[in-house]
Amino acid sequence: MPKGYWIAHAEVTEPEGYQRYVDAARPAFEAHGAQFLVRGGQAEEMEGPLGRPRNIVIVFPSLDAARACYNSEAYQAARQHRLAAGIASITLVEGLD
């Protein structure tokens, strides 16, 4: 079964609120088998810049698991902190493997 990937690009405007999001979202990610591959770090936009300096890539056991995490009650509650702490785009993608 192909893995599922969560690809996000974010700009944090309120670091304390974003940290509340990170802390509150952790249980949802753990419950759905998430493994962070990229979280922040140095990045260079080569084409089509989004202007969001924080990039996140998370792998899940499947696309269904990634979707279930996003739609979970725990994540949706955590998401409220993120909405107040910056802007982000999140895309769920099915892997090739």
PDB file of N, CA and C in Angstrom:
ATOM      1  N   MET A   1       0.850  -1.181   0.000  1.00  0.00           N
ATOM      2  CA  MET A   1       0.000   0.000   0.000  1.00  0.00           C
ATOM      3  C   MET A   1       0.896   1.245   0.000  1.00  0.00           C
ATOM      4  N   PRO A   2       0.658   2.186  -0.902  1.00  0.00           N
ATOM      5  CA  PRO A   2       1.462   3.406  -0.942  1.00  0.00           C
ATOM      6  C   PRO A   2       1.316   4.232   0.332  1.00  0.00           C
ATOM      7  N   LYS A   3       2.392   4.862   0.694  1.00  0.00           N
ATOM      8  CA  LYS A   3       2.358   5.751   1.848  1.00  0.00           C
ATOM      9  C   LYS A   3       1.648   7.049   1.474  1.00  0.00           C
ATOM     10  N   GLY A   4       1.240   7.784   2.497  1.00  0.00           N
ATOM     11  CA  GLY A   4       0.623   9.091   2.292  1.00  0.00           C
ATOM     12  C   GLY A   4       1.552  10.165   2.820  1.00  0.00           C
ATOM     13  N   TYR A   5       1.561  11.285   2.160  1.00  0.00           N
ATOM     14  CA  TYR A   5       2.433  12.389   2.551  1.00  0.00           C
ATOM     15  C   TYR A   5       1.609  13.645   2.784  1.00  0.00           C
ATOM     16  N   TRP A   6       2.002  14.385   3.782  1.00  0.00           N
ATOM     17  CA  TRP A   6       1.399  15.657   4.148  1.00  0.00           C
ATOM     18  C   TRP A   6       2.478  16.680   3.838  1.00  0.00           C
ATOM     19  N   ILE A   7       2.238  17.561   2.897  1.00  0.00           N
ATOM     20  CA  ILE A   7       3.198  18.582   2.503  1.00  0.00           C
ATOM     21  C   ILE A   7       2.606  19.932   2.854  1.00  0.00           C
ATOM     22  N   ALA A   8       3.327  20.678   3.667  1.00  0.00           N
ATOM     23  CA  ALA A   8       2.817  21.973   4.134  1.00  0.00           C
ATOM     24  C   ALA A   8       3.874  23.055   3.964  1.00  0.00           C
ATOM     25  N   HIS A   9       3.397  24.243   3.728  1.00  0.00           N
ATOM     26  CA  HIS A   9       4.245  25.436   3.643  1.00  0.00           C
ATOM     27  C   HIS A   9       3.593  26.466   4.563  1.00  0.00           C
ATOM     28  N   ALA A  10       4.376  26.998   5.496  1.00  0.00           N
ATOM     29  CA  ALA A  10       3.790  27.884   6.500  1.00  0.00           C
ATOM     30  C   ALA A  10       4.634  29.127   6.737  1.00  0.00           C
ATOM     31  N   GLU A  11       3.948  30.147   7.150  1.00  0.00           N
ATOM     32  CA  GLU A  11       4.591  31.360   7.648  1.00  0.00           C
ATOM     33  C   GLU A  11       4.015  31.595   9.039  1.00  0.00           C
ATOM     34  N   VAL A  12       4.886  31.581  10.011  1.00  0.00           N
ATOM     35  CA  VAL A  12       4.478  31.773  11.399  1.00  0.00           C
ATOM     36  C   VAL A  12       4.525  33.264  11.717  1.00  0.00           C
ATOM     37  N   THR A  13       3.399  33.800  12.151  1.00  0.00           N
ATOM     38  CA  THR A  13       3.339  35.218  12.515  1.00  0.00           C
ATOM     39  C   THR A  13       3.241  35.412  14.026  1.00  0.00           C
ATOM     40  N   GLU A  14       2.919  34.356  14.732  1.00  0.00           N
ATOM     41  CA  GLU A  14       2.775  34.435  16.189  1.00  0.00           C
ATOM     42  C   GLU A  14       3.382  33.154  16.778  1.00  0.00           C
ATOM     43  N   PRO A  15       4.692  33.194  17.102  1.00  0.00           N
ATOM     44  CA  PRO A  15       5.409  31.987  17.524  1.00  0.00           C
ATOM     45  C   PRO A  15       4.813  31.272  18.738  1.00  0.00           C
ATOM     46  N   GLU A  16       4.321  31.982  19.708  1.00  0.00           N
ATOM     47  CA  GLU A  16       3.759  31.317  20.892  1.00  0.00           C
ATOM     48  C   GLU A  16       2.496  30.533  20.527  1.00  0.00           C
ATOM     49  N   GLY A  17       1.657  31.111  19.696  1.00  0.00           N
ATOM     50  CA  GLY A  17       0.455  30.409  19.240  1.00  0.00           C
ATOM     51  C   GLY A  17       0.804  29.207  18.385  1.00  0.00           C
ATOM     52  N   TYR A  18       1.847  29.343  17.567  1.00  0.00           N
ATOM     53  CA  TYR A  18       2.267  28.217  16.727  1.00  0.00           C
ATOM     54  C   TYR A  18       2.800  27.082  17.590  1.00  0.00           C
ATOM     55  N   GLN A  19       3.501  27.424  18.656  1.00  0.00           N
ATOM     56  CA  GLN A  19       3.993  26.385  19.556  1.00  0.00           C
ATOM     57  C   GLN A  19       2.833  25.660  20.239  1.00  0.00           C
ATOM     58  N   ARG A  20       1.768  26.383  20.558  1.00  0.00           N
ATOM     59  CA  ARG A  20       0.574  25.732  21.114  1.00  0.00           C
ATOM     60  C   ARG A  20      -0.010  24.745  20.097  1.00  0.00           C
ATOM     61  N   TYR A  21      -0.004  25.132  18.827  1.00  0.00           N
ATOM     62  CA  TYR A  21      -0.460  24.227  17.761  1.00  0.00           C
ATOM     63  C   TYR A  21       0.404  22.970  17.710  1.00  0.00           C
ATOM     64  N   VAL A  22       1.718  23.152  17.699  1.00  0.00           N
ATOM     65  CA  VAL A  22       2.636  22.017  17.631  1.00  0.00           C
ATOM     66  C   VAL A  22       2.386  21.054  18.788  1.00  0.00           C
ATOM     67  N   ASP A  23       2.270  21.606  19.979  1.00  0.00           N
ATOM     68  CA  ASP A  23       2.053  20.774  21.171  1.00  0.00           C
ATOM     69  C   ASP A  23       0.706  20.057  21.114  1.00  0.00           C
ATOM     70  N   ALA A  24      -0.326  20.743  20.673  1.00  0.00           N
ATOM     71  CA  ALA A  24      -1.668  20.159  20.633  1.00  0.00           C
ATOM     72  C   ALA A  24      -1.817  19.157  19.490  1.00  0.00           C
ATOM     73  N   ALA A  25      -1.087  19.338  18.392  1.00  0.00           N
ATOM     74  CA  ALA A  25      -1.204  18.447  17.234  1.00  0.00           C
ATOM     75  C   ALA A  25      -0.418  17.150  17.416  1.00  0.00           C
ATOM     76  N   ARG A  26       0.574  17.154  18.282  1.00  0.00           N
ATOM     77  CA  ARG A  26       1.438  15.979  18.451  1.00  0.00           C
ATOM     78  C   ARG A  26       0.652  14.683  18.682  1.00  0.00           C
ATOM     79  N   PRO A  27      -0.327  14.654  19.590  1.00  0.00           N
ATOM     80  CA  PRO A  27      -1.070  13.399  19.799  1.00  0.00           C
ATOM     81  C   PRO A  27      -1.796  12.899  18.541  1.00  0.00           C
ATOM     82  N   ALA A  28      -2.309  13.801  17.729  1.00  0.00           N
ATOM     83  CA  ALA A  28      -2.988  13.394  16.491  1.00  0.00           C
ATOM     84  C   ALA A  28      -1.988  12.756  15.535  1.00  0.00           C
ATOM     85  N   PHE A  29      -0.822  13.357  15.399  1.00  0.00           N
ATOM     86  CA  PHE A  29       0.197  12.790  14.514  1.00  0.00           C
ATOM     87  C   PHE A  29       0.639  11.415  15.020  1.00  0.00           C
ATOM     88  N   GLU A  30       0.879  11.301  16.311  1.00  0.00           N
ATOM     89  CA  GLU A  30       1.313  10.027  16.884  1.00  0.00           C
ATOM     90  C   GLU A  30       0.250   8.947  16.693  1.00  0.00           C
ATOM     91  N   ALA A  31      -1.009   9.302  16.883  1.00  0.00           N
ATOM     92  CA  ALA A  31      -2.101   8.336  16.768  1.00  0.00           C
ATOM     93  C   ALA A  31      -2.270   7.797  15.350  1.00  0.00           C
ATOM     94  N   HIS A  32      -1.779   8.534  14.350  1.00  0.00           N
ATOM     95  CA  HIS A  32      -1.970   8.129  12.962  1.00  0.00           C
ATOM     96  C   HIS A  32      -0.672   7.687  12.290  1.00  0.00           C
ATOM     97  N   GLY A  33       0.348   7.410  13.088  1.00  0.00           N
ATOM     98  CA  GLY A  33       1.589   6.851  12.555  1.00  0.00           C
ATOM     99  C   GLY A  33       2.447   7.811  11.764  1.00  0.00           C
ATOM    100  N   ALA A  34       2.353   9.107  12.061  1.00  0.00           N
ATOM    101  CA  ALA A  34       3.109  10.118  11.315  1.00  0.00           C
ATOM    102  C   ALA A  34       4.589  10.089  11.675  1.00  0.00           C
ATOM    103  N   GLN A  35       5.404  10.349  10.666  1.00  0.00           N
ATOM    104  CA  GLN A  35       6.840  10.513  10.866  1.00  0.00           C
ATOM    105  C   GLN A  35       7.261  11.770  10.110  1.00  0.00           C
ATOM    106  N   PHE A  36       7.833  12.726  10.823  1.00  0.00           N
ATOM    107  CA  PHE A  36       8.265  13.968  10.196  1.00  0.00           C
ATOM    108  C   PHE A  36       9.560  13.724   9.425  1.00  0.00           C
ATOM    109  N   LEU A  37       9.555  14.085   8.155  1.00  0.00           N
ATOM    110  CA  LEU A  37      10.746  13.998   7.317  1.00  0.00           C
ATOM    111  C   LEU A  37      11.419  15.354   7.198  1.00  0.00           C
ATOM    112  N   VAL A  38      10.614  16.411   7.156  1.00  0.00           N
ATOM    113  CA  VAL A  38      11.106  17.788   7.055  1.00  0.00           C
ATOM    114  C   VAL A  38      10.251  18.640   7.975  1.00  0.00           C
ATOM    115  N   ARG A  39      10.925  19.459   8.794  1.00  0.00           N
ATOM    116  CA  ARG A  39      10.184  20.385   9.657  1.00  0.00           C
ATOM    117  C   ARG A  39      11.072  21.609   9.846  1.00  0.00           C
ATOM    118  N   GLY A  40      10.781  22.636   9.063  1.00  0.00           N
ATOM    119  CA  GLY A  40      11.615  23.830   9.131  1.00  0.00           C
ATOM    120  C   GLY A  40      12.926  23.582   8.404  1.00  0.00           C
ATOM    121  N   GLY A  41      13.986  24.146   8.907  1.00  0.00           N
ATOM    122  CA  GLY A  41      15.301  23.972   8.297  1.00  0.00           C
ATOM    123  C   GLY A  41      15.506  24.896   7.118  1.00  0.00           C
ATOM    124  N   GLN A  42      16.709  24.878   6.635  1.00  0.00           N
ATOM    125  CA  GLN A  42      17.088  25.740   5.524  1.00  0.00           C
ATOM    126  C   GLN A  42      16.366  25.297   4.248  1.00  0.00           C
ATOM    127  N   ALA A  43      15.842  26.254   3.519  1.00  0.00           N
ATOM    128  CA  ALA A  43      15.134  25.961   2.273  1.00  0.00           C
ATOM    129  C   ALA A  43      15.432  27.055   1.253  1.00  0.00           C
ATOM    130  N   GLU A  44      15.324  26.687   0.006  1.00  0.00           N
ATOM    131  CA  GLU A  44      15.539  27.639  -1.084  1.00  0.00           C
ATOM    132  C   GLU A  44      14.469  27.404  -2.138  1.00  0.00           C
ATOM    133  N   GLU A  45      13.598  28.367  -2.344  1.00  0.00           N
ATOM    134  CA  GLU A  45      12.560  28.258  -3.372  1.00  0.00           C
ATOM    135  C   GLU A  45      13.190  28.556  -4.723  1.00  0.00           C
ATOM    136  N   MET A  46      13.071  27.594  -5.627  1.00  0.00           N
ATOM    137  CA  MET A  46      13.696  27.743  -6.939  1.00  0.00           C
ATOM    138  C   MET A  46      12.719  28.251  -7.997  1.00  0.00           C
ATOM    139  N   GLU A  47      11.444  27.861  -7.901  1.00  0.00           N
ATOM    140  CA  GLU A  47      10.427  28.292  -8.862  1.00  0.00           C
ATOM    141  C   GLU A  47       9.099  28.437  -8.144  1.00  0.00           C
ATOM    142  N   GLY A  48       8.283  29.345  -8.612  1.00  0.00           N
ATOM    143  CA  GLY A  48       6.947  29.515  -8.053  1.00  0.00           C
ATOM    144  C   GLY A  48       6.951  29.799  -6.562  1.00  0.00           C
ATOM    145  N   PRO A  49       7.652  30.818  -6.130  1.00  0.00           N
ATOM    146  CA  PRO A  49       7.785  31.053  -4.693  1.00  0.00           C
ATOM    147  C   PRO A  49       6.446  31.303  -3.987  1.00  0.00           C
ATOM    148  N   LEU A  50       6.295  30.632  -2.857  1.00  0.00           N
ATOM    149  CA  LEU A  50       5.127  30.849  -2.003  1.00  0.00           C
ATOM    150  C   LEU A  50       5.409  31.919  -0.966  1.00  0.00           C
ATOM    151  N   GLY A  51       6.697  32.163  -0.695  1.00  0.00           N
ATOM    152  CA  GLY A  51       7.060  33.153   0.306  1.00  0.00           C
ATOM    153  C   GLY A  51       6.786  32.682   1.724  1.00  0.00           C
ATOM    154  N   ARG A  52       6.720  31.375   1.934  1.00  0.00           N
ATOM    155  CA  ARG A  52       6.495  30.826   3.274  1.00  0.00           C
ATOM    156  C   ARG A  52       7.756  30.064   3.672  1.00  0.00           C
ATOM    157  N   PRO A  53       8.443  30.568   4.658  1.00  0.00           N
ATOM    158  CA  PRO A  53       9.763  30.028   4.979  1.00  0.00           C
ATOM    159  C   PRO A  53       9.781  28.678   5.689  1.00  0.00           C
ATOM    160  N   ARG A  54       8.664  28.227   6.212  1.00  0.00           N
ATOM    161  CA  ARG A  54       8.642  26.955   6.949  1.00  0.00           C
ATOM    162  C   ARG A  54       8.013  25.883   6.072  1.00  0.00           C
ATOM    163  N   ASN A  55       8.753  24.803   5.833  1.00  0.00           N
ATOM    164  CA  ASN A  55       8.293  23.692   5.003  1.00  0.00           C
ATOM    165  C   ASN A  55       8.245  22.436   5.861  1.00  0.00           C
ATOM    166  N   ILE A  56       7.183  21.658   5.679  1.00  0.00           N
ATOM    167  CA  ILE A  56       6.966  20.470   6.483  1.00  0.00           C
ATOM    168  C   ILE A  56       6.565  19.325   5.561  1.00  0.00           C
ATOM    169  N   VAL A  57       7.200  18.169   5.724  1.00  0.00           N
ATOM    170  CA  VAL A  57       6.830  16.953   5.006  1.00  0.00           C
ATOM    171  C   VAL A  57       6.697  15.857   6.059  1.00  0.00           C
ATOM    172  N   ILE A  58       5.533  15.218   6.077  1.00  0.00           N
ATOM    173  CA  ILE A  58       5.247  14.164   7.041  1.00  0.00           C
ATOM    174  C   ILE A  58       4.808  12.933   6.255  1.00  0.00           C
ATOM    175  N   VAL A  59       5.334  11.774   6.609  1.00  0.00           N
ATOM    176  CA  VAL A  59       4.924  10.532   5.962  1.00  0.00           C
ATOM    177  C   VAL A  59       4.005   9.761   6.912  1.00  0.00           C
ATOM    178  N   PHE A  60       2.970   9.176   6.323  1.00  0.00           N
ATOM    179  CA  PHE A  60       1.991   8.360   7.043  1.00  0.00           C
ATOM    180  C   PHE A  60       1.979   6.971   6.422  1.00  0.00           C
ATOM    181  N   PRO A  61       1.465   5.976   7.110  1.00  0.00           N
ATOM    182  CA  PRO A  61       1.385   4.629   6.548  1.00  0.00           C
ATOM    183  C   PRO A  61       0.580   4.563   5.239  1.00  0.00           C
ATOM    184  N   SER A  62      -0.360   5.482   5.052  1.00  0.00           N
ATOM    185  CA  SER A  62      -1.194   5.502   3.844  1.00  0.00           C
ATOM    186  C   SER A  62      -1.811   6.890   3.694  1.00  0.00           C
ATOM    187  N   LEU A  63      -2.371   7.136   2.510  1.00  0.00           N
ATOM    188  CA  LEU A  63      -3.091   8.384   2.290  1.00  0.00           C
ATOM    189  C   LEU A  63      -4.312   8.450   3.205  1.00  0.00           C
ATOM    190  N   ASP A  64      -4.963   7.310   3.416  1.00  0.00           N
ATOM    191  CA  ASP A  64      -6.115   7.284   4.327  1.00  0.00           C
ATOM    192  C   ASP A  64      -5.715   7.699   5.739  1.00  0.00           C
ATOM    193  N   ALA A  65      -4.531   7.272   6.193  1.00  0.00           N
ATOM    194  CA  ALA A  65      -4.064   7.646   7.529  1.00  0.00           C
ATOM    195  C   ALA A  65      -3.778   9.146   7.598  1.00  0.00           C
ATOM    196  N   ALA A  66      -3.196   9.707   6.539  1.00  0.00           N
ATOM    197  CA  ALA A  66      -2.934  11.148   6.501  1.00  0.00           C
ATOM    198  C   ALA A  66      -4.244  11.930   6.557  1.00  0.00           C
ATOM    199  N   ARG A  67      -5.221  11.465   5.791  1.00  0.00           N
ATOM    200  CA  ARG A  67      -6.534  12.120   5.758  1.00  0.00           C
ATOM    201  C   ARG A  67      -7.234  11.996   7.111  1.00  0.00           C
ATOM    202  N   ALA A  68      -7.152  10.814   7.717  1.00  0.00           N
ATOM    203  CA  ALA A  68      -7.781  10.598   9.021  1.00  0.00           C
ATOM    204  C   ALA A  68      -7.150  11.486  10.082  1.00  0.00           C
ATOM    205  N   CYS A  69      -5.848  11.680  10.006  1.00  0.00           N
ATOM    206  CA  CYS A  69      -5.180  12.571  10.949  1.00  0.00           C
ATOM    207  C   CYS A  69      -5.707  13.995  10.799  1.00  0.00           C
ATOM    208  N   TYR A  70      -5.719  14.488   9.557  1.00  0.00           N
ATOM    209  CA  TYR A  70      -6.187  15.856   9.313  1.00  0.00           C
ATOM    210  C   TYR A  70      -7.622  16.046   9.798  1.00  0.00           C
ATOM    211  N   ASN A  71      -8.475  15.072   9.549  1.00  0.00           N
ATOM    212  CA  ASN A  71      -9.886  15.186   9.906  1.00  0.00           C
ATOM    213  C   ASN A  71     -10.195  14.816  11.351  1.00  0.00           C
ATOM    214  N   SER A  72      -9.200  14.355  12.081  1.00  0.00           N
ATOM    215  CA  SER A  72      -9.438  13.920  13.458  1.00  0.00           C
ATOM    216  C   SER A  72      -9.843  15.096  14.350  1.00  0.00           C
ATOM    217  N   GLU A  73     -10.603  14.763  15.349  1.00  0.00           N
ATOM    218  CA  GLU A  73     -11.034  15.770  16.317  1.00  0.00           C
ATOM    219  C   GLU A  73      -9.829  16.438  16.986  1.00  0.00           C
ATOM    220  N   ALA A  74      -8.813  15.627  17.315  1.00  0.00           N
ATOM    221  CA  ALA A  74      -7.619  16.166  17.979  1.00  0.00           C
ATOM    222  C   ALA A  74      -6.897  17.167  17.084  1.00  0.00           C
ATOM    223  N   TYR A  75      -6.712  16.823  15.781  1.00  0.00           N
ATOM    224  CA  TYR A  75      -6.013  17.748  14.896  1.00  0.00           C
ATOM    225  C   TYR A  75      -6.836  19.001  14.643  1.00  0.00           C
ATOM    226  N   GLN A  76      -8.114  18.847  14.430  1.00  0.00           N
ATOM    227  CA  GLN A  76      -8.952  20.014  14.162  1.00  0.00           C
ATOM    228  C   GLN A  76      -8.963  20.983  15.340  1.00  0.00           C
ATOM    229  N   ALA A  77      -8.886  20.464  16.560  1.00  0.00           N
ATOM    230  CA  ALA A  77      -8.790  21.342  17.733  1.00  0.00           C
ATOM    231  C   ALA A  77      -7.448  22.060  17.735  1.00  0.00           C
ATOM    232  N   ALA A  78      -6.369  21.341  17.429  1.00  0.00           N
ATOM    233  CA  ALA A  78      -5.029  21.950  17.378  1.00  0.00           C
ATOM    234  C   ALA A  78      -4.948  22.988  16.265  1.00  0.00           C
ATOM    235  N   ARG A  79      -5.590  22.702  15.155  1.00  0.00           N
ATOM    236  CA  ARG A  79      -5.573  23.578  13.975  1.00  0.00           C
ATOM    237  C   ARG A  79      -6.026  25.003  14.319  1.00  0.00           C
ATOM    238  N   GLN A  80      -6.925  25.132  15.262  1.00  0.00           N
ATOM    239  CA  GLN A  80      -7.412  26.461  15.638  1.00  0.00           C
ATOM    240  C   GLN A  80      -6.271  27.355  16.124  1.00  0.00           C
ATOM    241  N   HIS A  81      -5.290  26.763  16.809  1.00  0.00           N
ATOM    242  CA  HIS A  81      -4.115  27.533  17.247  1.00  0.00           C
ATOM    243  C   HIS A  81      -3.293  27.980  16.043  1.00  0.00           C
ATOM    244  N   ARG A  82      -3.150  27.091  15.046  1.00  0.00           N
ATOM    245  CA  ARG A  82      -2.359  27.431  13.865  1.00  0.00           C
ATOM    246  C   ARG A  82      -3.013  28.540  13.060  1.00  0.00           C
ATOM    247  N   LEU A  83      -4.321  28.488  12.933  1.00  0.00           N
ATOM    248  CA  LEU A  83      -5.025  29.499  12.149  1.00  0.00           C
ATOM    249  C   LEU A  83      -4.794  30.901  12.701  1.00  0.00           C
ATOM    250  N   ALA A  84      -4.638  30.993  14.006  1.00  0.00           N
ATOM    251  CA  ALA A  84      -4.417  32.291  14.642  1.00  0.00           C
ATOM    252  C   ALA A  84      -2.941  32.675  14.692  1.00  0.00           C
ATOM    253  N   ALA A  85      -2.055  31.767  14.264  1.00  0.00           N
ATOM    254  CA  ALA A  85      -0.626  32.003  14.430  1.00  0.00           C
ATOM    255  C   ALA A  85       0.142  32.133  13.120  1.00  0.00           C
ATOM    256  N   GLY A  86      -0.558  32.142  11.990  1.00  0.00           N
ATOM    257  CA  GLY A  86       0.136  32.276  10.724  1.00  0.00           C
ATOM    258  C   GLY A  86      -0.735  31.840   9.567  1.00  0.00           C
ATOM    259  N   ILE A  87      -0.086  31.645   8.409  1.00  0.00           N
ATOM    260  CA  ILE A  87      -0.789  31.170   7.230  1.00  0.00           C
ATOM    261  C   ILE A  87      -0.098  29.894   6.752  1.00  0.00           C
ATOM    262  N   ALA A  88      -0.872  28.995   6.175  1.00  0.00           N
ATOM    263  CA  ALA A  88      -0.293  27.739   5.717  1.00  0.00           C
ATOM    264  C   ALA A  88      -1.112  27.164   4.569  1.00  0.00           C
ATOM    265  N   SER A  89      -0.452  26.341   3.784  1.00  0.00           N
ATOM    266  CA  SER A  89      -1.144  25.501   2.812  1.00  0.00           C
ATOM    267  C   SER A  89      -0.736  24.074   3.138  1.00  0.00           C
ATOM    268  N   ILE A  90      -1.691  23.155   3.031  1.00  0.00           N
ATOM    269  CA  ILE A  90      -1.444  21.743   3.317  1.00  0.00           C
ATOM    270  C   ILE A  90      -2.005  20.923   2.171  1.00  0.00           C
ATOM    271  N   THR A  91      -1.188  20.032   1.660  1.00  0.00           N
ATOM    272  CA  THR A  91      -1.594  19.130   0.583  1.00  0.00           C
ATOM    273  C   THR A  91      -1.312  17.705   1.018  1.00  0.00           C
ATOM    274  N   LEU A  92      -2.274  16.816   0.816  1.00  0.00           N
ATOM    275  CA  LEU A  92      -2.078  15.394   1.070  1.00  0.00           C
ATOM    276  C   LEU A  92      -1.812  14.722  -0.267  1.00  0.00           C
ATOM    277  N   VAL A  93      -0.788  13.854  -0.307  1.00  0.00           N
ATOM    278  CA  VAL A  93      -0.362  13.239  -1.560  1.00  0.00           C
ATOM    279  C   VAL A  93      -0.108  11.747  -1.333  1.00  0.00           C
ATOM    280  N   GLU A  94      -0.569  10.935  -2.264  1.00  0.00           N
ATOM    281  CA  GLU A  94      -0.274   9.511  -2.215  1.00  0.00           C
ATOM    282  C   GLU A  94       1.108   9.266  -2.798  1.00  0.00           C
ATOM    283  N   GLY A  95       1.911   8.471  -2.105  1.00  0.00           N
ATOM    284  CA  GLY A  95       3.261   8.164  -2.560  1.00  0.00           C
ATOM    285  C   GLY A  95       3.286   7.111  -3.662  1.00  0.00           C
ATOM    286  N   LEU A  96       4.460   6.854  -4.181  1.00  0.00           N
ATOM    287  CA  LEU A  96       4.639   5.871  -5.241  1.00  0.00           C
ATOM    288  C   LEU A  96       4.897   4.478  -4.695  1.00  0.00           C
ATOM    289  N   ASP A  97       5.337   4.399  -3.466  1.00  0.00           N
ATOM    290  CA  ASP A  97       5.704   3.090  -2.896  1.00  0.00           C
ATOM    291  C   ASP A  97       4.554   2.387  -2.213  1.00  0.00           C
TER     292      ASP A  97
END
